[in-house]
Coordinates of C-alpha atoms in Angstrom, one line a residue:
Chain O
X519 CA 8.5 43.1 -1.9
X520 CA 9.8 43.4 -5.4
X521 CA 9.0 46.3 -7.8
X522 CA 6.6 44.3 -9.9
X523 CA 4.5 43.5 -6.9
X524 CA 4.6 47.1 -5.7
X525 CA 3.4 48.3 -9.1
X526 CA 0.4 46.1 -8.9
X527 CA -0.3 47.1 -5.3
X528 CA -0.2 50.8 -6.3
X529 CA -2.8 50.3 -8.9
X530 CA -5.2 49.3 -6.1
X531 CA -6.1 46.2 -8.0
X532 CA -6.2 43.0 -5.9
X533 CA -3.9 40.4 -7.3
X534 CA -6.6 37.8 -7.1
X535 CA -8.7 39.7 -9.5
X536 CA -6.4 38.6 -12.3
X537 CA -7.3 35.0 -11.6
X538 CA -9.8 33.0 -13.6
X539 CA -13.1 33.0 -11.8
X540 CA -13.2 29.3 -12.4
X541 CA -10.1 28.9 -10.2
X542 CA -10.8 31.7 -7.8
X543 CA -14.2 30.2 -6.8
X544 CA -12.9 26.8 -6.0
X545 CA -13.0 26.4 -2.2
X546 CA -9.7 25.2 -0.7
X547 CA -9.5 21.5 0.1
X548 CA -10.9 20.3 3.4
X549 CA -8.1 17.8 3.5
X550 CA -5.6 20.6 3.2
X551 CA -7.1 22.5 6.1
X552 CA -6.9 19.3 8.2
X553 CA -3.3 18.8 7.1
X554 CA -2.5 22.3 8.5
X555 CA -3.9 21.3 11.8
X556 CA -1.9 18.1 12.0
X557 CA 1.4 19.7 10.9
X558 CA 4.5 17.6 11.3
X559 CA 3.8 16.4 14.9
X560 CA 5.6 13.1 15.2
X561 CA 3.8 12.1 18.4
X562 CA 0.6 11.7 16.4
X563 CA -0.5 8.3 15.0
X564 CA -1.8 9.2 11.6
X565 CA -4.6 7.3 9.9
X566 CA -4.8 10.1 7.4
X567 CA -2.4 8.9 4.8
X568 CA -3.8 8.0 1.4
X569 CA -0.8 6.1 0.2
X570 CA 1.0 2.8 0.9
X571 CA 3.4 2.5 3.8
X572 CA 5.6 0.2 1.8
X573 CA 8.5 1.6 -0.1
X574 CA 8.6 0.8 -3.8
X575 CA 10.0 -2.7 -4.1
X576 CA 13.8 -2.6 -4.4
X577 CA 14.0 -4.4 -7.8
X578 CA 11.9 -1.6 -9.3
X579 CA 14.0 1.1 -7.7
X580 CA 17.1 -0.7 -8.9
X581 CA 15.8 -0.9 -12.4
X582 CA 15.3 2.8 -12.4
X583 CA 18.8 3.4 -11.0
X584 CA 20.3 1.1 -13.6
X585 CA 18.5 2.9 -16.4
X586 CA 19.9 6.2 -15.2
X587 CA 23.4 4.7 -15.2
X588 CA 22.9 3.7 -18.8
X589 CA 21.9 7.3 -19.6
X590 CA 18.2 6.7 -20.2
X591 CA 17.2 10.3 -19.5
X592 CA 15.5 11.5 -22.6
X593 CA 11.8 12.2 -23.5
X594 CA 9.9 9.1 -24.3
X595 CA 7.3 9.0 -27.0
X596 CA 4.3 11.2 -25.9
X597 CA 2.1 8.2 -25.1
X598 CA 4.8 6.4 -23.1
X599 CA 7.4 3.8 -24.0
X600 CA 6.1 1.1 -26.4
X601 CA 7.3 -1.6 -24.0
X602 CA 5.3 -0.1 -21.1
X603 CA 2.2 0.4 -23.1
X604 CA 2.5 -3.2 -24.3
X605 CA 2.9 -4.5 -20.8
X606 CA -0.1 -2.5 -19.5
X607 CA -2.2 -3.8 -22.4
X608 CA -1.3 -7.4 -21.5
X609 CA -1.8 -6.8 -17.8
X610 CA -5.3 -5.4 -18.2
X611 CA -6.2 -8.2 -20.5
X612 CA -5.0 -10.9 -18.1
X613 CA -6.2 -9.4 -14.9
X614 CA -9.4 -7.6 -15.8
X615 CA -10.4 -9.0 -19.2
X616 CA -10.2 -5.7 -21.1
X617 CA -8.3 -5.3 -24.3
X618 CA -6.6 -2.1 -25.4
X619 CA -4.4 -1.6 -28.3
X620 CA -1.0 -0.3 -27.0
X621 CA -0.5 1.6 -30.3
X622 CA -3.4 4.0 -30.0
X623 CA -5.6 3.2 -27.0
X624 CA -3.2 3.8 -24.1
X625 CA -1.4 6.9 -22.7
X626 CA 1.1 6.7 -19.9
X627 CA 0.4 9.7 -17.7
X628 CA 1.8 11.7 -14.8
X629 CA -0.2 9.7 -12.3
X630 CA -3.9 8.9 -12.4
X631 CA -4.7 12.5 -11.5
X632 CA -3.3 13.8 -14.9
X633 CA -5.3 11.1 -16.7
X634 CA -8.6 12.3 -15.0
X635 CA -7.7 15.9 -15.9
X636 CA -7.0 15.0 -19.5
X637 CA -10.3 13.1 -19.8
X638 CA -12.3 15.9 -18.3
X639 CA -10.6 18.6 -20.4
X640 CA -11.1 16.6 -23.5
X641 CA -14.8 16.1 -22.9
X642 CA -16.2 19.1 -21.1
X643 CA -18.0 21.9 -23.0
X644 CA -18.7 24.7 -20.5
X645 CA -22.0 24.0 -18.8
X646 CA -21.9 20.2 -19.1
X647 CA -22.9 18.4 -16.0
X648 CA -20.5 15.8 -14.6
X649 CA -22.0 13.2 -12.3
X650 CA -20.0 12.1 -9.3
X651 CA -21.0 9.5 -6.7
X652 CA -20.1 10.8 -3.3
X653 CA -18.4 10.5 -0.8
X654 CA -15.5 10.5 -3.3
X655 CA -11.9 11.4 -3.9
X656 CA -11.5 15.1 -3.3
X657 CA -10.3 16.1 -6.8
X658 CA -13.1 15.2 -9.2
X659 CA -15.4 18.2 -8.5
X660 CA -12.6 20.9 -8.5
X661 CA -11.1 19.6 -11.8
X662 CA -14.6 19.5 -13.3
X663 CA -15.1 23.2 -12.3
X664 CA -11.7 24.3 -13.6
X665 CA -12.7 22.8 -16.9
X666 CA -16.0 24.8 -16.9
X667 CA -18.2 21.8 -16.1
X668 CA -20.7 21.6 -13.4
X669 CA -20.1 18.8 -10.8
X670 CA -23.3 17.1 -9.7
X671 CA -22.9 14.9 -6.6
X672 CA -24.9 11.7 -6.2
X673 CA -25.1 10.7 -2.5
X674 CA -24.4 7.1 -1.6
X675 CA -25.2 5.5 1.7
X676 CA -23.8 3.1 4.2
X677 CA -27.0 1.0 4.0
X678 CA -26.1 0.3 0.3
X679 CA -22.4 -0.2 1.3
X680 CA -21.8 3.1 -0.4
X681 CA -22.4 1.5 -3.8
X682 CA -23.9 3.6 -6.6
X683 CA -27.5 2.6 -7.5
X684 CA -29.1 3.0 -10.9
X685 CA -32.1 4.8 -9.2
X686 CA -29.8 7.4 -7.6
X687 CA -27.9 7.9 -10.8
X688 CA -31.0 8.4 -13.0
X689 CA -32.5 10.8 -10.5
X690 CA -29.6 13.2 -11.1
X691 CA -29.6 13.0 -14.9
X692 CA -30.6 16.1 -16.9
X693 CA -30.3 17.0 -20.6
X694 CA -26.9 18.6 -19.6
X695 CA -25.5 15.4 -18.1
X696 CA -22.5 14.2 -20.1
X697 CA -20.0 12.3 -18.0
X698 CA -20.2 10.0 -15.0
X699 CA -17.0 9.6 -12.9
X700 CA -16.7 6.3 -11.1
X701 CA -14.1 5.4 -8.5
X702 CA -14.4 1.8 -7.3
X703 CA -12.8 0.5 -5.1
X704 CA -13.6 3.8 -3.5
X705 CA -11.5 6.3 -1.7
X706 CA -12.7 7.1 1.0
X707 CA -15.4 4.4 1.6
X708 CA -13.6 1.2 0.4
X709 CA -16.8 0.3 -1.5
X710 CA -16.5 -2.0 -4.5
X711 CA -19.0 -2.9 -7.3
X712 CA -19.7 -6.4 -8.6
X713 CA -20.6 -7.4 -12.1
X714 CA -24.2 -7.6 -11.1
X715 CA -24.0 -4.1 -9.5
X716 CA -22.6 -2.7 -12.8
X717 CA -25.3 -4.1 -15.1
X718 CA -28.1 -1.6 -14.2
X719 CA -25.6 1.3 -14.1
X720 CA -24.5 0.4 -17.6
X721 CA -28.2 0.4 -18.8
X722 CA -28.6 4.0 -17.5
X723 CA -25.3 5.0 -19.0
X724 CA -26.4 3.7 -22.4
X725 CA -29.9 5.1 -22.1
X726 CA -28.7 8.6 -21.4
X727 CA -25.7 8.4 -23.7
X728 CA -23.1 9.2 -21.0
X729 CA -19.3 8.8 -21.2
X730 CA -17.8 7.2 -18.1
X731 CA -14.4 8.0 -16.5
X732 CA -13.6 5.0 -14.5
X733 CA -10.9 5.6 -11.9
X734 CA -9.7 2.1 -11.1
X735 CA -6.5 3.1 -9.3
X736 CA -7.4 0.8 -6.3
X737 CA -8.3 -2.2 -8.6
X738 CA -5.6 -4.5 -7.2
X739 CA -6.6 -3.7 -3.6
X740 CA -9.7 -5.8 -3.6
X741 CA -10.5 -8.2 -0.9
X742 CA -13.8 -9.8 -1.9
X743 CA -14.7 -10.8 -5.4
X744 CA -12.2 -10.0 -8.0
X745 CA -12.3 -6.4 -9.3
X746 CA -14.6 -5.9 -12.2
X747 CA -13.6 -3.1 -14.6
X748 CA -16.6 -1.0 -15.7
X749 CA -15.1 -1.2 -19.2
X750 CA -15.5 -5.0 -19.2
X751 CA -19.3 -4.7 -18.9
X752 CA -20.9 -5.5 -22.3
X753 CA -21.4 -2.4 -24.4
X754 CA -19.3 -0.1 -22.1
X755 CA -15.8 -0.5 -23.6
X756 CA -16.2 2.4 -26.1
X757 CA -18.0 4.6 -23.5
X758 CA -15.4 4.2 -20.8
X759 CA -12.1 6.0 -20.2
X760 CA -10.3 3.7 -17.9
X761 CA -7.9 5.4 -15.5
X762 CA -5.4 3.6 -13.4
X763 CA -1.7 3.7 -12.3
X764 CA 1.1 2.2 -10.3
X765 CA 0.8 4.4 -7.1
X766 CA -1.3 2.1 -4.9
X767 CA -0.7 -1.4 -6.1
X768 CA 3.1 -1.0 -6.5
X769 CA 3.7 1.6 -3.8
X770 CA 4.9 4.1 -6.3
X771 CA 3.0 7.3 -5.3
X772 CA 5.9 9.7 -5.7
X773 CA 6.9 8.4 -9.1
X774 CA 3.7 9.8 -10.7
X775 CA 3.2 7.1 -13.2
X776 CA -0.4 6.4 -14.3
X777 CA -2.2 5.5 -17.5
X778 CA -5.4 5.9 -19.3
X779 CA -7.1 3.7 -21.9
X780 CA -10.1 4.2 -24.1
X781 CA -11.5 4.5 -27.6
X782 CA -8.8 5.7 -30.1
X783 CA -10.7 9.0 -30.8
X784 CA -10.9 9.9 -27.2
X785 CA -7.3 8.9 -26.5
X786 CA -6.2 10.9 -29.5
X787 CA -7.9 14.0 -28.1
X788 CA -6.4 13.4 -24.7
X789 CA -3.0 12.9 -26.2
X790 CA -3.1 16.3 -27.7
X791 CA -3.5 17.9 -24.3
X792 CA -0.9 15.6 -22.8
X793 CA 1.7 16.4 -25.4
X794 CA 1.3 20.1 -25.2
X795 CA 1.4 20.2 -21.4
X796 CA 3.6 17.5 -19.9
X797 CA 5.1 16.0 -23.1
X798 CA 5.5 12.6 -21.6
X799 CA 5.6 10.9 -18.2
X800 CA 9.0 10.7 -16.5
X801 CA 11.2 8.3 -18.4
X802 CA 12.9 6.7 -15.3
X803 CA 9.5 6.1 -13.7
X804 CA 8.3 4.3 -16.7
X805 CA 11.3 1.9 -16.4
X806 CA 10.4 1.1 -12.8
X807 CA 6.7 0.6 -13.7
X808 CA 7.7 -1.8 -16.5
X809 CA 9.8 -3.8 -14.0
X810 CA 6.8 -3.9 -11.7
X811 CA 4.5 -5.4 -14.3
X812 CA 7.1 -7.9 -15.5
X813 CA 8.5 -9.0 -12.1
X814 CA 6.6 -7.4 -9.3
X815 CA 3.4 -9.3 -9.0
X816 CA 4.6 -11.4 -6.1
X817 CA 5.5 -8.4 -4.0
X818 CA 2.2 -6.7 -5.0
X819 CA 0.4 -9.8 -3.7
X820 CA 2.3 -9.7 -0.4
X821 CA 1.4 -6.0 0.1
X822 CA -2.3 -6.7 -0.7
X823 CA -2.3 -9.6 1.8
X824 CA -0.9 -7.3 4.5
X825 CA -3.6 -4.6 3.8
X826 CA -6.3 -7.3 4.0
X827 CA -5.1 -8.4 7.5
X828 CA -5.1 -4.8 8.7
X829 CA -8.6 -4.2 7.2
X830 CA -10.0 -7.0 9.3
X831 CA -8.2 -5.5 12.4
X832 CA -9.7 -2.1 11.7
X833 CA -13.3 -3.2 11.0
X834 CA -13.4 -5.4 14.1
X835 CA -11.7 -2.7 16.1
X836 CA -14.2 0.0 15.3
X837 CA -17.1 -2.4 15.9
X838 CA -15.7 -3.4 19.3
X839 CA -15.4 0.3 20.1
X840 CA -19.1 0.6 19.4
X841 CA -18.9 2.6 16.1
X842 CA -20.9 1.3 13.1
X843 CA -18.5 0.3 10.4
X844 CA -19.5 -1.2 7.1
X845 CA -17.0 -3.7 5.7
X846 CA -14.9 -2.1 3.0
X847 CA -14.0 -4.6 0.2
X848 CA -11.3 -2.5 -1.4
X849 CA -8.7 0.3 -1.2
X850 CA -7.1 0.8 2.2
X851 CA -9.6 2.8 4.1
X852 CA -12.3 2.2 6.6
X853 CA -15.1 4.7 6.9
X854 CA -16.7 4.2 10.4
X855 CA -19.8 6.2 11.4
X856 CA -19.2 8.5 14.3
X857 CA -22.9 9.6 14.5
X858 CA -23.5 7.7 17.8
X859 CA -21.1 10.1 19.5
X860 CA -23.3 13.1 18.7
X861 CA -20.2 15.0 17.2
X862 CA -19.9 16.3 13.7
X863 CA -17.1 14.8 11.5
X864 CA -15.1 18.0 12.0
X865 CA -15.6 18.1 15.7
X866 CA -14.8 14.5 16.1
X867 CA -11.6 14.6 14.0
X868 CA -10.3 17.8 15.6
X869 CA -10.9 16.5 19.2
X870 CA -9.5 13.1 18.4
X871 CA -6.4 14.8 17.2
X872 CA -6.1 17.2 20.2
X873 CA -7.1 14.7 22.9
X874 CA -6.0 11.3 21.6
X875 CA -3.2 12.3 19.2
X876 CA -4.8 10.3 16.4
X877 CA -5.2 12.0 12.9
X878 CA -8.0 10.8 10.7
X879 CA -9.8 12.7 7.9
X880 CA -13.3 14.0 8.6
X881 CA -15.8 12.4 6.2
X882 CA -17.5 15.7 5.2
X883 CA -14.5 16.7 3.1
X884 CA -15.4 13.9 0.6
X885 CA -18.7 15.5 -0.4
X886 CA -22.3 14.4 0.0
X887 CA -22.9 11.6 2.5
X888 CA -19.6 12.0 4.2
X889 CA -20.8 13.9 7.2
X890 CA -21.0 11.7 10.3
X891 CA -18.1 9.6 9.1
X892 CA -14.3 9.4 9.5
X893 CA -11.8 8.2 6.9
X894 CA -9.1 6.0 8.5
X895 CA -6.4 4.7 6.3
X896 CA -4.9 1.4 7.4
X897 CA -1.8 1.8 5.3
X898 CA 0.4 1.7 8.4
X899 CA 1.8 -1.0 10.7
X900 CA -0.3 -3.4 12.8
X901 CA 1.4 -2.0 15.9
X902 CA 0.4 1.6 15.0
X903 CA -3.2 0.5 14.1
X904 CA -3.6 -1.4 17.4
X905 CA -2.4 1.6 19.4
X906 CA -4.6 4.0 17.3
X907 CA -7.7 1.8 18.0
X908 CA -6.9 1.8 21.7
X909 CA -6.7 5.5 21.8
X910 CA -9.9 6.0 19.7
X911 CA -11.7 3.6 22.0
X912 CA -10.8 5.6 25.1
X913 CA -11.7 8.8 23.3
X914 CA -15.2 7.6 22.2
X915 CA -15.8 6.3 25.8
X916 CA -15.0 9.7 27.1
X917 CA -17.2 11.5 24.6
X918 CA -20.1 9.2 25.2
X919 CA -19.9 9.8 29.0
X920 CA -19.9 13.6 28.3
X921 CA -23.1 13.3 26.2
Chain H
X182 CA 8.6 -33.4 7.0
X183 CA 5.3 -31.9 8.3
X184 CA 2.8 -30.8 5.6
X185 CA 1.2 -27.6 6.8
X186 CA -2.2 -26.2 5.8
X187 CA -2.7 -22.6 4.7
X188 CA -3.7 -21.4 8.1
X189 CA -0.6 -22.7 9.8
X190 CA 1.7 -21.2 7.1
X191 CA 0.1 -17.8 7.6
X192 CA 0.3 -18.1 11.4
X193 CA 4.0 -18.9 11.0
X194 CA 4.6 -15.9 8.7
X195 CA 2.8 -13.5 11.1
X196 CA 4.7 -14.9 14.2
X197 CA 8.0 -14.7 12.3
X198 CA 7.3 -10.9 11.8
X199 CA 6.4 -10.5 15.5
X200 CA 6.4 -13.4 17.9
X201 CA 4.5 -11.4 20.5
X202 CA 1.3 -11.3 18.5
X203 CA -1.5 -13.0 20.5
X204 CA -3.8 -15.7 19.2
X205 CA -6.7 -13.1 19.4
X206 CA -4.8 -10.6 17.2
X207 CA -3.7 -13.4 14.8
X208 CA -7.3 -14.6 14.5
X209 CA -8.5 -11.0 13.7
X210 CA -5.8 -10.4 11.1
X211 CA -6.5 -13.7 9.4
X212 CA -10.3 -13.5 9.7
X213 CA -10.5 -17.0 11.3
X214 CA -11.7 -18.4 14.6
X215 CA -9.4 -17.8 17.6
X216 CA -9.6 -21.4 18.7
X217 CA -8.3 -22.6 15.3
X218 CA -5.3 -20.3 15.7
X219 CA -4.6 -21.7 19.2
X220 CA -4.9 -25.2 17.9
X221 CA -2.6 -24.5 15.0
X222 CA 0.0 -22.9 17.3
X223 CA -0.2 -25.8 19.8
X224 CA 0.3 -28.3 16.9
X225 CA 3.2 -26.4 15.5
X226 CA 4.9 -26.3 18.8
X227 CA 4.3 -30.0 19.5
X228 CA 5.7 -30.9 16.1
X229 CA 8.8 -28.7 16.7
X230 CA 8.0 -26.5 13.7
X231 CA 7.9 -23.6 16.1
X232 CA 11.0 -24.4 18.1
X233 CA 11.4 -21.2 20.2
X234 CA 10.1 -17.6 20.5
X235 CA 13.2 -15.4 20.4
X236 CA 14.1 -11.7 19.9
X237 CA 16.3 -10.6 17.0
X238 CA 18.9 -8.5 18.8
X239 CA 21.3 -6.0 17.3
X240 CA 24.2 -6.5 19.7
X241 CA 26.1 -3.6 18.1
X242 CA 23.7 -1.3 19.9
X243 CA 24.5 -2.7 23.3
X244 CA 27.5 -2.1 25.4
X245 CA 28.2 -5.8 25.8
X246 CA 30.8 -6.7 23.3
X247 CA 30.6 -10.0 21.6
X248 CA 32.7 -11.5 18.8
X249 CA 31.1 -13.7 16.2
X250 CA 33.0 -16.0 13.8
X251 CA 31.8 -18.1 10.9
X252 CA 34.1 -21.1 10.7
X253 CA 34.4 -23.2 7.6
X254 CA 35.2 -26.7 8.6
X255 CA 36.3 -29.6 6.4
X256 CA 35.8 -33.0 7.9
X257 CA 36.0 -36.7 7.0
X258 CA 32.5 -38.2 7.3
X259 CA 32.1 -41.2 9.6
X260 CA 31.2 -44.6 8.2
X261 CA 27.5 -45.3 8.7
X262 CA 26.8 -41.9 10.3
X263 CA 28.1 -39.5 7.6
X264 CA 28.3 -36.0 9.1
X265 CA 25.7 -36.4 11.9
X266 CA 28.0 -37.6 14.7
X267 CA 30.6 -34.9 14.1
X268 CA 28.0 -32.2 13.7
X269 CA 26.5 -33.2 17.1
X270 CA 29.9 -33.1 18.8
X271 CA 30.4 -29.6 17.5
X272 CA 26.9 -28.2 18.1
X273 CA 26.7 -29.3 21.7
X274 CA 29.3 -26.7 22.7
X275 CA 27.4 -23.7 24.2
X276 CA 29.6 -21.2 22.3
X277 CA 28.4 -22.7 19.0
X278 CA 25.3 -20.8 17.9
X279 CA 24.6 -22.5 14.7
X280 CA 25.9 -25.4 12.5
X281 CA 25.0 -25.9 8.8
X282 CA 26.0 -28.7 6.5
X283 CA 27.1 -27.1 3.3
X284 CA 27.7 -28.0 -0.3
X285 CA 30.8 -26.6 -1.9
X286 CA 34.4 -26.1 -0.7
X287 CA 33.9 -27.1 2.9
X288 CA 31.4 -29.3 4.9
X289 CA 30.2 -27.5 8.0
X290 CA 29.7 -23.8 8.6
X291 CA 29.9 -23.2 12.3
X292 CA 28.9 -19.9 14.0
X293 CA 30.7 -19.3 17.2
X294 CA 30.2 -16.5 19.6
X295 CA 32.7 -15.4 22.3
X296 CA 33.5 -12.4 24.5
X297 CA 36.6 -11.6 22.5
X298 CA 38.9 -12.8 19.7
X299 CA 41.0 -14.8 22.0
X300 CA 38.1 -16.8 23.3
X301 CA 37.0 -17.7 19.8
X302 CA 40.5 -18.5 18.8
X303 CA 41.0 -20.8 21.8
X304 CA 37.8 -22.6 21.0
X305 CA 39.0 -23.2 17.5
X306 CA 42.5 -24.4 18.5
X307 CA 41.6 -26.3 21.6
X308 CA 38.2 -27.8 20.9
X309 CA 37.4 -27.7 17.2
X310 CA 40.6 -28.4 15.3
X311 CA 41.7 -31.3 17.6
X312 CA 38.6 -33.4 16.7
X313 CA 39.9 -36.4 14.8
X314 CA 37.6 -36.0 11.8
X315 CA 38.3 -32.3 11.3
X316 CA 40.7 -31.8 8.4
X317 CA 40.9 -28.1 8.4
X318 CA 39.2 -24.9 9.7
X319 CA 39.1 -21.4 8.3
X320 CA 37.9 -18.7 10.7
X321 CA 36.1 -15.6 9.4
X322 CA 35.3 -13.0 12.0
X323 CA 32.1 -11.0 11.6
X324 CA 32.9 -7.3 11.4
X325 CA 29.3 -6.0 11.3
X326 CA 25.9 -7.4 10.9
X327 CA 23.7 -5.6 8.4
X328 CA 20.7 -7.9 8.1
X329 CA 19.6 -11.0 10.0
X330 CA 16.5 -13.2 9.5
X331 CA 15.2 -10.7 6.9
X332 CA 15.5 -7.8 9.3
X333 CA 17.7 -4.9 8.3
X334 CA 19.4 -3.5 11.4
X335 CA 20.2 0.0 10.2
X336 CA 17.2 0.8 8.0
X337 CA 17.4 4.2 6.5
X338 CA 14.0 4.0 4.8
X339 CA 12.1 6.2 7.2
X340 CA 8.4 6.9 6.8
X341 CA 8.5 10.3 5.2
X342 CA 4.9 10.4 4.1
X343 CA 2.8 13.5 4.8
X344 CA 0.6 13.1 7.9
X345 CA -2.5 13.7 5.9
X346 CA -2.9 13.1 2.1
X347 CA -5.8 12.6 -0.3

């Protein structure tokens, strides 16, 4: 123990009392707790990984290495290199029919996570209510709370394919409602929204004057109709802060390169926070991302095709086991119901880990509507998935016999 | 040349990755009827598009030494038959593993496998070089195989992902 710590201890004042209540009161992540249970046991087949099992394509890594050899190691402009912003602008226009000016409507961020944080910090006035369809990615509510906002969950259901409905959204709106966070394709449910699904949501957004943060990090991982960006819905462009990145589509999780696009006034506000906190996204990562957009579409398609094949294997596998499983149309997760076993999500996941050596994430950690489900990532090999399904099948049979 | 439909091409790709995949698994992965997969495979086999199901072996891992040589062969083509007849004379030897007709500085690239250097050298001097049409040979011994058929033998890219992540 160093002197500084002793001095604090002597004063009989708990160190945690120095913390901001906003941070102190955030519960620790359920996913983190489960991670501690799993540890580093290599005998376990894990379906718990929320990232691609592919390595970043070699030509992108090589472009980064070459840039380092040339000494490209400085800060870039705060918003990101002009070339990358230009390429992002073209890509979004071509793929999703949304137009952003690379000069003042795009920021390259440290992953999509930073972009969401920037957007919420730029928007939240303490006491604002932030609407979040759940089950959802685990970070939205905590980041909202840290910013002084109040997260308001909107439960979605398997019978609706976990899509957000206009009725459910409107039912949660109060005079304090300010922001709606969307994440489609969804982590953890794999739900997607069509153009027709978006129209009534857009009406409510307009009627109640909401701003939308649309996390579209899984946009490329879409196996049904082509992904429809919420920003492309008529009237929604100026109300939407689009968040995306390279982690999922280009297998670049560790590089932390994301981006956010929106109205110049909103982007200018977010850029202030970005420049005073991280300055700019890593320069070498921006080089790799640019290479991906310019020359990586073929490999991206190859990876998406592989995910699609595994998705079919998982859905059919869970149904054969006798667990209800809605068909996910995006991302790389299946979200089967384990309610027929009579176990809670936590019990099921913990026993599956202990008795069948398969790690999957209990659905309750993703918020409202997650209890009774299990998140299983299929970002792993067909051989591993086949073995995992076999083990889960035997486990479920055993549990049902007990019951 | 056989024109393949999309299903057959996908079946070929998946079997190239792992030839042990069953028609049931292939049908699930591709989201098609199992009978269609079985029919496709049968047709591909009948048409000799799928010639054989084989394992890719890294012999360096096995205590059964083999020597492989890639031999560049210059030949005089035969009137009326071109390179076909001479290629056949060469590829029928059991120690010849592959034969390619090449553009460039030589005509045939012949892959020969033997138990040791002498066995390969004997094949070249006693069988290959004496063939009338063979003008010259240049033998290149393989020292180490890093990649074959798209498979990297010593892949250092381990899966270092966390067991659970958001």
